[in-house]
Short mmCIF file of C-alpha atoms and ligand atoms in Angstrom, two decimals:
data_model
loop_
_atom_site.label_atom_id
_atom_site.label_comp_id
_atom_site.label_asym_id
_atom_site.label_seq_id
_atom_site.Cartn_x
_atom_site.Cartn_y
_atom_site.Cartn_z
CA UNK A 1 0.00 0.00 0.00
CA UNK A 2 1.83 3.30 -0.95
CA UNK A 3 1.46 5.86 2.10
CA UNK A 4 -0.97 8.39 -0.18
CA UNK A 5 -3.06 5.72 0.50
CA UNK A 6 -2.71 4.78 3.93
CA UNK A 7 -2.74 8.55 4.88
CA UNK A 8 -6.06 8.68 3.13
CA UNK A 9 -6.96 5.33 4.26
CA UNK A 10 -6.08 7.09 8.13
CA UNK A 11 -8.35 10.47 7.32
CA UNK A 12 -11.24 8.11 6.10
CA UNK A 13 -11.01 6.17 9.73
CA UNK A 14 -10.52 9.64 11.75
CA UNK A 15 -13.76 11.08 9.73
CA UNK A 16 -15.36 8.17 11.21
CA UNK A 17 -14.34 9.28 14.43
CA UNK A 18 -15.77 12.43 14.67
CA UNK A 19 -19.39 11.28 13.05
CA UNK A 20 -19.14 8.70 15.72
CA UNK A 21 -18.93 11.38 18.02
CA UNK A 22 -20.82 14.02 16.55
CA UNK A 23 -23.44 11.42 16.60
CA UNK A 24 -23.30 11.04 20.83
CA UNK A 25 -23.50 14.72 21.02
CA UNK A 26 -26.47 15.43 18.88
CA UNK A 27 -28.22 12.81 20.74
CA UNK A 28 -27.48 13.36 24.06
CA UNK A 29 -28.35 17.08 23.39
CA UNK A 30 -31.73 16.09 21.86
CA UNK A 31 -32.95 13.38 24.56
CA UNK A 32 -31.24 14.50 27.89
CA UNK A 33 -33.53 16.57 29.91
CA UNK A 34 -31.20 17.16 32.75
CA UNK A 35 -28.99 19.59 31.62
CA UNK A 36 -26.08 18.11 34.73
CA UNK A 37 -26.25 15.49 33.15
CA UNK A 38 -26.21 16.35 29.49
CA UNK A 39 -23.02 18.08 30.00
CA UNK A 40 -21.64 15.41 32.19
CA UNK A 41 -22.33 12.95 28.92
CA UNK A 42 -21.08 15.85 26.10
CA UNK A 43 -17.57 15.99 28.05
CA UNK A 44 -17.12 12.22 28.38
CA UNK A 45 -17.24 12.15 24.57
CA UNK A 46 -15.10 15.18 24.14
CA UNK A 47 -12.83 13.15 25.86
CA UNK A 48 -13.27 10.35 23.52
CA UNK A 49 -13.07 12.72 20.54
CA UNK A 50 -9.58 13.50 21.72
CA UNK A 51 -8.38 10.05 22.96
CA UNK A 52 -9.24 8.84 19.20
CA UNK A 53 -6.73 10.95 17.82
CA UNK A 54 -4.37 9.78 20.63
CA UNK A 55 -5.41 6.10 19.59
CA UNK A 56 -3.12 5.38 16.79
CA UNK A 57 -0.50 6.55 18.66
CA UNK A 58 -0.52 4.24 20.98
CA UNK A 59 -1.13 1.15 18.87
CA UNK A 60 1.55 2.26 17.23
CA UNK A 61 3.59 2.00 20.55
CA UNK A 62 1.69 -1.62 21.55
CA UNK A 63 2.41 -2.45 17.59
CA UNK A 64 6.20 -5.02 17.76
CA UNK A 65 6.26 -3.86 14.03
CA UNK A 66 7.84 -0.35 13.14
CA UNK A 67 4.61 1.77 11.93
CA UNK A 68 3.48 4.99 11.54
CA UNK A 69 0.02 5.86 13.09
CA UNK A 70 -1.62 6.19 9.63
CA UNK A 71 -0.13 2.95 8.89
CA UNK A 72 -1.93 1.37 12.43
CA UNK A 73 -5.68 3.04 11.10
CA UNK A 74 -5.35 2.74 7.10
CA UNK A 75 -4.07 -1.31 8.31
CA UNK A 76 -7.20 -1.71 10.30
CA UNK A 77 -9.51 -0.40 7.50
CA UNK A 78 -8.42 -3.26 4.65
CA UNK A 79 -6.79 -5.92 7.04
CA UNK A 80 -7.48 -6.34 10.30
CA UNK A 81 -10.61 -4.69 12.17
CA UNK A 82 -10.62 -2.22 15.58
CA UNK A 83 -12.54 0.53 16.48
CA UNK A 84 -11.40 2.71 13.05
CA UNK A 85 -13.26 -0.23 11.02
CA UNK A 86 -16.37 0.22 12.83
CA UNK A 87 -15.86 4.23 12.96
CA UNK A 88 -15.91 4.36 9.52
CA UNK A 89 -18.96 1.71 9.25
CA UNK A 90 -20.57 4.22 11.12
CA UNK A 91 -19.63 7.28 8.70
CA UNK A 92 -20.62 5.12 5.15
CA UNK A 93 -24.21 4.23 7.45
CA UNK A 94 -24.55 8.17 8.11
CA UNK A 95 -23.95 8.99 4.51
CA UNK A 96 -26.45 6.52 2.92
CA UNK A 97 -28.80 7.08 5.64
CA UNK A 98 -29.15 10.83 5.37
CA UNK A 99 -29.00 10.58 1.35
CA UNK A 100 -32.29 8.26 1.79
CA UNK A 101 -33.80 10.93 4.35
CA UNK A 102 -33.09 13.76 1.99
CA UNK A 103 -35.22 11.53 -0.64
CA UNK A 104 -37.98 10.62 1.74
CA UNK A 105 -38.39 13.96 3.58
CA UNK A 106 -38.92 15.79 0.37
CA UNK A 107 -42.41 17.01 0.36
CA UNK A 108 -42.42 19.56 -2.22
CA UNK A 109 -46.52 18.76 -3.11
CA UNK A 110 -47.00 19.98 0.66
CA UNK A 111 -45.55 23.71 0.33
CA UNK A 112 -43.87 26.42 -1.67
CA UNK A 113 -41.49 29.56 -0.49
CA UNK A 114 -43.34 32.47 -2.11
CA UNK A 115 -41.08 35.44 -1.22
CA UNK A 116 -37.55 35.72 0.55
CA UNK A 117 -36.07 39.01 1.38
CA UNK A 118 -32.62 39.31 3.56
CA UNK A 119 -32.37 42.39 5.74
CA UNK A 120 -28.79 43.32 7.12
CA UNK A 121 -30.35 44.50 10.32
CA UNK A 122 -26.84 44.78 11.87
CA UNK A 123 -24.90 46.94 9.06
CA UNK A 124 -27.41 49.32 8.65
CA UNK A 125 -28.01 49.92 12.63
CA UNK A 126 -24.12 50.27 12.63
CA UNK A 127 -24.65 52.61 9.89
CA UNK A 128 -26.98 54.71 11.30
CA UNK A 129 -25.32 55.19 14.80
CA UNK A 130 -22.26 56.44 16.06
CA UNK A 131 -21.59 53.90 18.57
CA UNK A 132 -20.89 50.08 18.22
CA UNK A 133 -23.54 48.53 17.43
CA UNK A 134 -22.21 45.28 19.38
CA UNK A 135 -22.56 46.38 23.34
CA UNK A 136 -18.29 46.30 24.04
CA UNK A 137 -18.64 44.27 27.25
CA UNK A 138 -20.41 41.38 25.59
CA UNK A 139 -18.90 41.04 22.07
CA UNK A 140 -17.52 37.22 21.37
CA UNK A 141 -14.68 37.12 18.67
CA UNK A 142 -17.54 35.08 16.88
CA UNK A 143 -18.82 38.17 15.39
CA UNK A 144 -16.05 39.18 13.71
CA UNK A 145 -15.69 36.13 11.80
CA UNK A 146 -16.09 36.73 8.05
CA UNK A 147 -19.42 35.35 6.88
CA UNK A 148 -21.20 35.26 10.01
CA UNK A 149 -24.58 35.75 9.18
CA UNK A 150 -25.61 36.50 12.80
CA UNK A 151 -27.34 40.27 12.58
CA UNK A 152 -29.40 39.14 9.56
CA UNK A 153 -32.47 37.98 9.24
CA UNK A 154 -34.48 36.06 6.42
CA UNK A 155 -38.07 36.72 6.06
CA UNK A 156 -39.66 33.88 4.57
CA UNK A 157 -43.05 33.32 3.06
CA UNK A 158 -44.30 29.99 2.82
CA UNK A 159 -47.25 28.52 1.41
CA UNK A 160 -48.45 25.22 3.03
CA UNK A 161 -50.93 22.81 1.71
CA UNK A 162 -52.99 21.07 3.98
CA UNK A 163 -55.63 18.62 2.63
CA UNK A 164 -57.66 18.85 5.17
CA UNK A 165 -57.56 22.75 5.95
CA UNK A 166 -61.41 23.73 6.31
CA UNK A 167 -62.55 25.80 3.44
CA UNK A 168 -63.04 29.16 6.12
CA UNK A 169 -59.41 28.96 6.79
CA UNK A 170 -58.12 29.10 2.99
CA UNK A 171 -55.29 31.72 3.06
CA UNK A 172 -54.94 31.88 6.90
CA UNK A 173 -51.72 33.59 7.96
CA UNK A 174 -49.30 31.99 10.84
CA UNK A 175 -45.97 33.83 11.80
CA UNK A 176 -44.01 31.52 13.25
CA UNK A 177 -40.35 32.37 14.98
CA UNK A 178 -38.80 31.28 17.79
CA UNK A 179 -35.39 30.36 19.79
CA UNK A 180 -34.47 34.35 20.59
CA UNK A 181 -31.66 33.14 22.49
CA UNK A 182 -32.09 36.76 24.53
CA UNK A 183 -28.07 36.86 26.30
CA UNK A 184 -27.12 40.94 25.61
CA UNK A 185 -24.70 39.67 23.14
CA UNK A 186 -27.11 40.96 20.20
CA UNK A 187 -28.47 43.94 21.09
CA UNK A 188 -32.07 45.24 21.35
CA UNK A 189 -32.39 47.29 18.41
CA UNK A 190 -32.54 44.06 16.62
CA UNK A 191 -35.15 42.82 18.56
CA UNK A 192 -36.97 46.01 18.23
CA UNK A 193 -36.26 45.41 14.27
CA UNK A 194 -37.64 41.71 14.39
CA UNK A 195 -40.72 42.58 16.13
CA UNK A 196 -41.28 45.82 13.12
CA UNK A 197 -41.02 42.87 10.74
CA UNK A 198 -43.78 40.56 12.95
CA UNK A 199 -46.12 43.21 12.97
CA UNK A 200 -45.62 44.43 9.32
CA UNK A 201 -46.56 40.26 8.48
CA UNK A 202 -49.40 41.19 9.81
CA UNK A 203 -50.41 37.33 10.31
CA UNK A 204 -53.90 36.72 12.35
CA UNK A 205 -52.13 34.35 14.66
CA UNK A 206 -48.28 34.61 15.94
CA UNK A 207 -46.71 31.96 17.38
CA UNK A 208 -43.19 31.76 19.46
CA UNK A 209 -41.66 28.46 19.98
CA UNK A 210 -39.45 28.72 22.91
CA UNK A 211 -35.39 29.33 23.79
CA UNK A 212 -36.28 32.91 24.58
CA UNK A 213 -34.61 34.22 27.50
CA UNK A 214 -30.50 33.13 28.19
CA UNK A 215 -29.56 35.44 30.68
CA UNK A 216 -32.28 36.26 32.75
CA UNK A 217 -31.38 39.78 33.76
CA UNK A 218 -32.44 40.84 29.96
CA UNK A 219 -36.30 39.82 31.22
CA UNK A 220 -37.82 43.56 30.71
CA UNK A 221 -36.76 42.45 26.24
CA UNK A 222 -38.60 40.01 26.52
CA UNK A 223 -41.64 41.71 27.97
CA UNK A 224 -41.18 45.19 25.37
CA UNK A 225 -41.10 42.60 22.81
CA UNK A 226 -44.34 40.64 23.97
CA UNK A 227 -46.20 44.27 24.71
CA UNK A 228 -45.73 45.05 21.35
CA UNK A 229 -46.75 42.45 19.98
CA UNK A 230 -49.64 42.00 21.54
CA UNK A 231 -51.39 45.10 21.30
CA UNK A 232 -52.76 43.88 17.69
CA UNK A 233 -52.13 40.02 17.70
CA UNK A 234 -53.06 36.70 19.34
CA UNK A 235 -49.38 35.37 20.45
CA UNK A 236 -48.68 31.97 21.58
CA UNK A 237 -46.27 30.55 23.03
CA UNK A 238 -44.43 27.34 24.94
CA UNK A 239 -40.82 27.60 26.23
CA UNK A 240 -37.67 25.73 25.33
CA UNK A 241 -34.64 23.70 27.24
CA UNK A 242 -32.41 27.29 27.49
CA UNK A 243 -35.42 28.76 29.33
CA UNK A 244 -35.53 26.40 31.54
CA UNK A 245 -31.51 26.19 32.64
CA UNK A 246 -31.06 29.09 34.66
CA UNK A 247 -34.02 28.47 37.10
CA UNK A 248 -36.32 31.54 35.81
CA UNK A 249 -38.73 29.88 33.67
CA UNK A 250 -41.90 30.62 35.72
CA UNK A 251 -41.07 33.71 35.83
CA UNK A 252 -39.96 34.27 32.37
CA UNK A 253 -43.76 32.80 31.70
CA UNK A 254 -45.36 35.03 33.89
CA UNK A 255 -43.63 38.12 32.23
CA UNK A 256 -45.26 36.60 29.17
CA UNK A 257 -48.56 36.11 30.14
CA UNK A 258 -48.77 39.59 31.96
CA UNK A 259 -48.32 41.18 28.45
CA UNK A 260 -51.05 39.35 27.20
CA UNK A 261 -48.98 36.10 25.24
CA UNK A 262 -51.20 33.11 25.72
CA UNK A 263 -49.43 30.22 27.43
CA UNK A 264 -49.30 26.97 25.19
CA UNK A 265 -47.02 24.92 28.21
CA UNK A 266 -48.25 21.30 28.51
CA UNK A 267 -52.15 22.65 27.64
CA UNK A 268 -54.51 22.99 24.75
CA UNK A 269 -57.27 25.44 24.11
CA UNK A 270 -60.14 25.26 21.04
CA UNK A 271 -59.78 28.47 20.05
CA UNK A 272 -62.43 30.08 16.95
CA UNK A 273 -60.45 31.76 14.18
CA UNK A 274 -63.02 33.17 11.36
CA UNK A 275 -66.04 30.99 13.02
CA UNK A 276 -64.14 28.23 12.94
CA UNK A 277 -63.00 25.67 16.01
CA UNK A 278 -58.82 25.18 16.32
CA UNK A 279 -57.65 23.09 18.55
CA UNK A 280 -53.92 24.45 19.42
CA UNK A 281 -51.94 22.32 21.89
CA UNK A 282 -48.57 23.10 23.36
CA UNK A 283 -46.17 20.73 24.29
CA UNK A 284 -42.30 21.49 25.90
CA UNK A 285 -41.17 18.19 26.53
CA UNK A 286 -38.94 16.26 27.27
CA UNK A 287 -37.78 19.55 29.57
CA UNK A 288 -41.12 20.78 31.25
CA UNK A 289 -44.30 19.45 32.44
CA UNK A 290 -46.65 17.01 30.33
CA UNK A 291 -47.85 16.33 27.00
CA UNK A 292 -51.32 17.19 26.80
CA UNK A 293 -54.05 14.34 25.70
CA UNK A 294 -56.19 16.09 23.27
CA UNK A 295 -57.22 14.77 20.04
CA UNK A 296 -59.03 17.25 17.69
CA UNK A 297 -62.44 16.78 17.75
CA UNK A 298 -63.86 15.58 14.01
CA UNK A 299 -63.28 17.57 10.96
CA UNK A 300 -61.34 19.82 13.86
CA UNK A 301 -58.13 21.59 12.09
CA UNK A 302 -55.35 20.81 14.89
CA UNK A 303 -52.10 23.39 15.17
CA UNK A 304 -49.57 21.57 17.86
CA UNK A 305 -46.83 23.51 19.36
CA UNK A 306 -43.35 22.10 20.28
CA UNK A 307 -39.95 23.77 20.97
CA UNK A 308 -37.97 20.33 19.56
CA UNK A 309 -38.87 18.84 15.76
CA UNK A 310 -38.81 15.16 18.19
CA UNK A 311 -42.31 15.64 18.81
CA UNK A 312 -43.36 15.03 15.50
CA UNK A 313 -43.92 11.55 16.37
CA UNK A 314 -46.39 12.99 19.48
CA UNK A 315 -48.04 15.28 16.50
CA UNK A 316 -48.58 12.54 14.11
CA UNK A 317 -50.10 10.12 16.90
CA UNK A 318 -52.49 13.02 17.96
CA UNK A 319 -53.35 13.79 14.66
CA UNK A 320 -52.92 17.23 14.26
CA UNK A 321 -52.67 19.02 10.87
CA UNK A 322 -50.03 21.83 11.40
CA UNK A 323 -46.88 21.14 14.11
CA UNK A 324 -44.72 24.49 14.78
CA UNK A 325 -41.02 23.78 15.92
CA UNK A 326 -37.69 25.50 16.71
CA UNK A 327 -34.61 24.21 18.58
CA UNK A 328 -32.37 22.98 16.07
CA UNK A 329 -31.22 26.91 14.28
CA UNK A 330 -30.62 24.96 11.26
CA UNK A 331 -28.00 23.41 12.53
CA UNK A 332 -26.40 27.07 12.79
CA UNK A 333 -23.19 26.31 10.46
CA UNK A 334 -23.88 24.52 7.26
CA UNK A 335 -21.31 23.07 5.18
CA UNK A 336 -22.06 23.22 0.98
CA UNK A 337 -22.46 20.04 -0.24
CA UNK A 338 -23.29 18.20 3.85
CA UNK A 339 -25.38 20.47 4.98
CA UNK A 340 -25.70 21.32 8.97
CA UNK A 341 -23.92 18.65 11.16
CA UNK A 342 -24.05 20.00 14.52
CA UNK A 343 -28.06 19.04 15.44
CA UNK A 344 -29.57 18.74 18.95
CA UNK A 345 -32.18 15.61 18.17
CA UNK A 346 -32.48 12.53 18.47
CA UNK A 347 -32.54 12.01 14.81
CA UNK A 348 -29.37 14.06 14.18
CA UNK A 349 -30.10 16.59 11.56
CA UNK A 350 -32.70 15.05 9.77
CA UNK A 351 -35.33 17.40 11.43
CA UNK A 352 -32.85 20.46 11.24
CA UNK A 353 -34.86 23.24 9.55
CA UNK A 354 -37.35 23.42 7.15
CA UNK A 355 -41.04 21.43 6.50
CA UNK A 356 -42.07 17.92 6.52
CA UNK A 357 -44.71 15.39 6.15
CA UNK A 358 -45.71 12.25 8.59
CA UNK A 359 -49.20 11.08 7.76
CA UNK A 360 -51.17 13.67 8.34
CA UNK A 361 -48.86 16.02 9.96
CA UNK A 362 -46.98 18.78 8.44
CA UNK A 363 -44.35 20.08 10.61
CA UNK A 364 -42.67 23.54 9.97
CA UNK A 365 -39.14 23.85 12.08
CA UNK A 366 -37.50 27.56 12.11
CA UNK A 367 -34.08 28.22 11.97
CA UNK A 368 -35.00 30.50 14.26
CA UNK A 369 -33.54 33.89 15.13
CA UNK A 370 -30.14 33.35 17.64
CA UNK A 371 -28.13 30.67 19.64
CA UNK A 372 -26.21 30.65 22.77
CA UNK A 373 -23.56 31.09 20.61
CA UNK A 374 -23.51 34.20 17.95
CA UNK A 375 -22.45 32.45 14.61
CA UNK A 376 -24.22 31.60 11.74
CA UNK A 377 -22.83 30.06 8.26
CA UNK A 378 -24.92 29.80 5.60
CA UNK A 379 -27.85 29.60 8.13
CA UNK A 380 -29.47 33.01 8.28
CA UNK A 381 -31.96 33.69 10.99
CA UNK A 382 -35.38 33.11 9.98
CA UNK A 383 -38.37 34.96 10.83
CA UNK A 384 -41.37 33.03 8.66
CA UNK A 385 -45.06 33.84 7.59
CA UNK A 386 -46.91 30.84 6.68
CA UNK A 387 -50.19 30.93 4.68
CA UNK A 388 -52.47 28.01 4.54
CA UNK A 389 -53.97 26.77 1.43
CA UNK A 390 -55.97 23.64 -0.10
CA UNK A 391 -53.83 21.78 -2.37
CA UNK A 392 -56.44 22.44 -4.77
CA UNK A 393 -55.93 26.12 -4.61
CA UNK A 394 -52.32 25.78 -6.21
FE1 FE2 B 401 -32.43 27.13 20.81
#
C-alpha cells in the first residue's frame, strides 16, 4: 500500500471518528432533559473525541512492528478490524442514511417559499449610529468572523398545503419564529427590528416556539417585545430547554402572560379563528411538564406547538394538521455540499430546519432567530409567515 493511500486510508477512519462522536452529542443534546447530566455525557465524549486521535498513537507504541500511526488506522480499515473499522462503518451508514432521508423527507406537493427578502439588520443599525452597534462588554470574537450571518435575518413566506384545511381557513396567515436566544450579546435594536417585521406580516395568529430568555437579567426584552406584539395580535407561546436552565422559567412565563402572550405549556385550548374551532396544543417536553391528551375533535383543524422537531412523532399520533417547531437553528453552520452537522435531536439533523410530512402532519421547524452562541454560516436567521392553502388552490 503506498502511504498516499494509507494517509487517506487514516483520514477516512478519523472522519469516522468524529461522526461517531458528533453522533453522541447530537443525541445526548436532543434526549437528555437534565442539563447536569447532558453536560456530564457531552464531556465524556469530548474526551473520547480527543483520545481517538491519541489512539493510533498508541497502537503504534503496543504495535512489535515499526509503523506509523496512519499505517496502524489505514491497516485496520483493509486488514485487520478495531474501532477505526467500525468508525468508519458508522460514517458510510450516516452517509447513505441521510441521502435516503433527503429523498424521503422531500415534500415539495405539501408547500412552496413564495417570497424571501434578507435584511442586514446589523450593518445598517451600525450605519446609522455612532456607537458600536455590538454592546463592548459582551462582544464574542464570533462576530467578527467573516461570513457570520448572525445580525441578519431572512423573512420567509411559505405557502403550506394542507388537505384537510377547512374551506373558512383558505389563506390563513401563521408567523411563526422562535429560539431568541435573549443573552445581551445581540443587542435590542434588533429585537426592536424583528418585532417591526412581525407586525408588518401582519399574520392573524403569531406563534413563538421557545429558547427565549439566556440570561435572565435581559427579562424587561422580553416583555417590550411581547407588549408590542400583543397590542394587535393573538401570540402563543411554549418555552424551550435554554429557558428552563437558569431556574427563571416561571417567571420568564409570567412576564409573558402579563403582556397578554397566551401560554401553550403542557395545555390545549379550542380556540375560533373566522367561526371556525382550532384546537392548538402546546407541548415542551422532554424539559417541562406534560404532553397534553387532546385529540381534535372531528373535521377539527389541529395546530400543535413544540420547541424540539422530536415531537413530531407525538403530533402525528395526535393527529394534528399543522406542528410548529424551533430548537435545532438549522444546525447554525452549514457546510455546501453536507449540509448542517451540529443538530440537537435525536434524529441528528434530519429534522434540522425546514417542512415535513408524517401522515397527516406537516411540521414547519424555524431556523429561528439566535443561539447561545452568535455564529451563523450559511444559516441566516429566519423569521417566517406561513399561509395556509388547499392543495387544490395551487
Ligand atoms: Fe435554541
Amino acid at each position: 500500500m503506498s502511504s498516499v493511500v494509507e494517509i487517506l486510508l487514516c483520514l477516512l477512519g478519523l472522519l469516522g471518528h468524529v461522526s461517531v462522536c458528533v453522533a453522541a452529542v447530537n443525541r445526548i443534546q436532543g434526549a437528555v432533559a437534565d442539563h447536569s447530566f447532558e453536560k456530564l455525557l457531552k464531556r465524556s465524549v469530548y474526551l473520547w473525541a480527543l483520545l481517538g486521535l491519541v489512539l493510533p498513537f498508541f497502537l503504534m507504541w503496543r504495535s512489535a512492528e515499526s509503523v506509523t500511526p496512519w499505517q496502524v488506522v489505514a491497516r485496520q480499515l483493509v486488514a485487520d478490524w478495531g474501532y477505526f473499522t467500525l468508525a468508519t462503518a458508522w460514517l458510510v451508514v450516516v452517509a447513505i442514511r441521510r441521502l435516503a432521508q433527503q429523498f424521503v423527507d422531500r415534500c415539495p406537493d405539501s408547500w412552496a417559499i413564495t417570497q424571501t427578502e434578507v435584511l442586514h439588520i446589523s450593518e445598517e443599525a451600525a450605519k446609522e449610529s455612532e456607537d458600536n452597534y455590538y454592546p463592548e462588554a459582551n462582544r464574542s470574537f464570533l462576530l467578527t468572523l467573516a461570513g457570520n450571518q448572525v445580525g441578519q435575518l431572512e423573512v420567509n413566506r411559505k405557502t403550506l398545503y394542507l388537505p384537510q384545511l377547512p374551506s373558512k381557513l383558505e389563506g390563513l396567515t401563521i408567523t411563526h419564529f422562535s429560539d431568541l436566544h435573549i443573552t445581551g450579546v445581540i443587542p435590542q435594536v434588533f429585537y426592536d427590528r424583528l418585532c417591526d417585521e412581525i407586525l408588518e406580516l401582519d399574520s392573524e395568529l403569531v406563534f413563538l416556539t421557545g429558547d427565549i430568555l439566556d440570561v435572565p437579567s435581559k427579562l424587561p426584552w422580553v416583555s417590550r417585545l411581547a407588549r408590542r406584539l400583543t397590542t394587535s395580535k393573538e401570540c402563543y407561546f411554549v418555552l424551550g430547554n435554554h429557558d428552563v436552565r437558569h431556574g427563571q422559567d416561571e417567571k420568564l412565563r409570567a412576564a409573558l402572560v402579563a403582556e397578554k402572550c397566551v401560554d401553550l405549556g403542557s395545555t390545549y385550548r379550542h380556540v375560533d379563528i373566522r367561526g371556525e374551532q382550532v384546537l392548538l396544543a402546546g407541548n415542551e417536553l422532554p424539559w417541562i411538564g406534560t404532553a397534553p391528551e387532546c385529540r381534535p375533535k372531528s373535521n377539527e383543524f389541529a395546530i400543535g406547538v413544540v420547541h424540539t422537531p422530536d415531537l413530531i412523532g407525538w403530533g402525528r399520533q395526535q393527529d394534528y394538521d399543522l406542528l410548529l417547531a424551533g430548537h435545532a437553528h438549522g444546525g447554525q453552520i452549514r457546510i455546501p455540499g453536507i449540509g448542517p452537522i451540529i443538530c440537537p435531536s435525536v434524529h441528528g439533523v434530519r429534522y434540522a430546519s425546514g417542512v415535513f410530512r408524517k401522515g397527516r402532519t406537516l411540521m414547519h421547524v424555524s431556523r429561528g432567530i439566535s443561539g447561545l452562541q452568535p455564529v451563523r454560516f450559511r444559516c441566516r436567521p429566519e423569521l417566517t409567515q406561513l399561509t395556509l392553502r388547499r392543495p387544490d388552490r395551487q
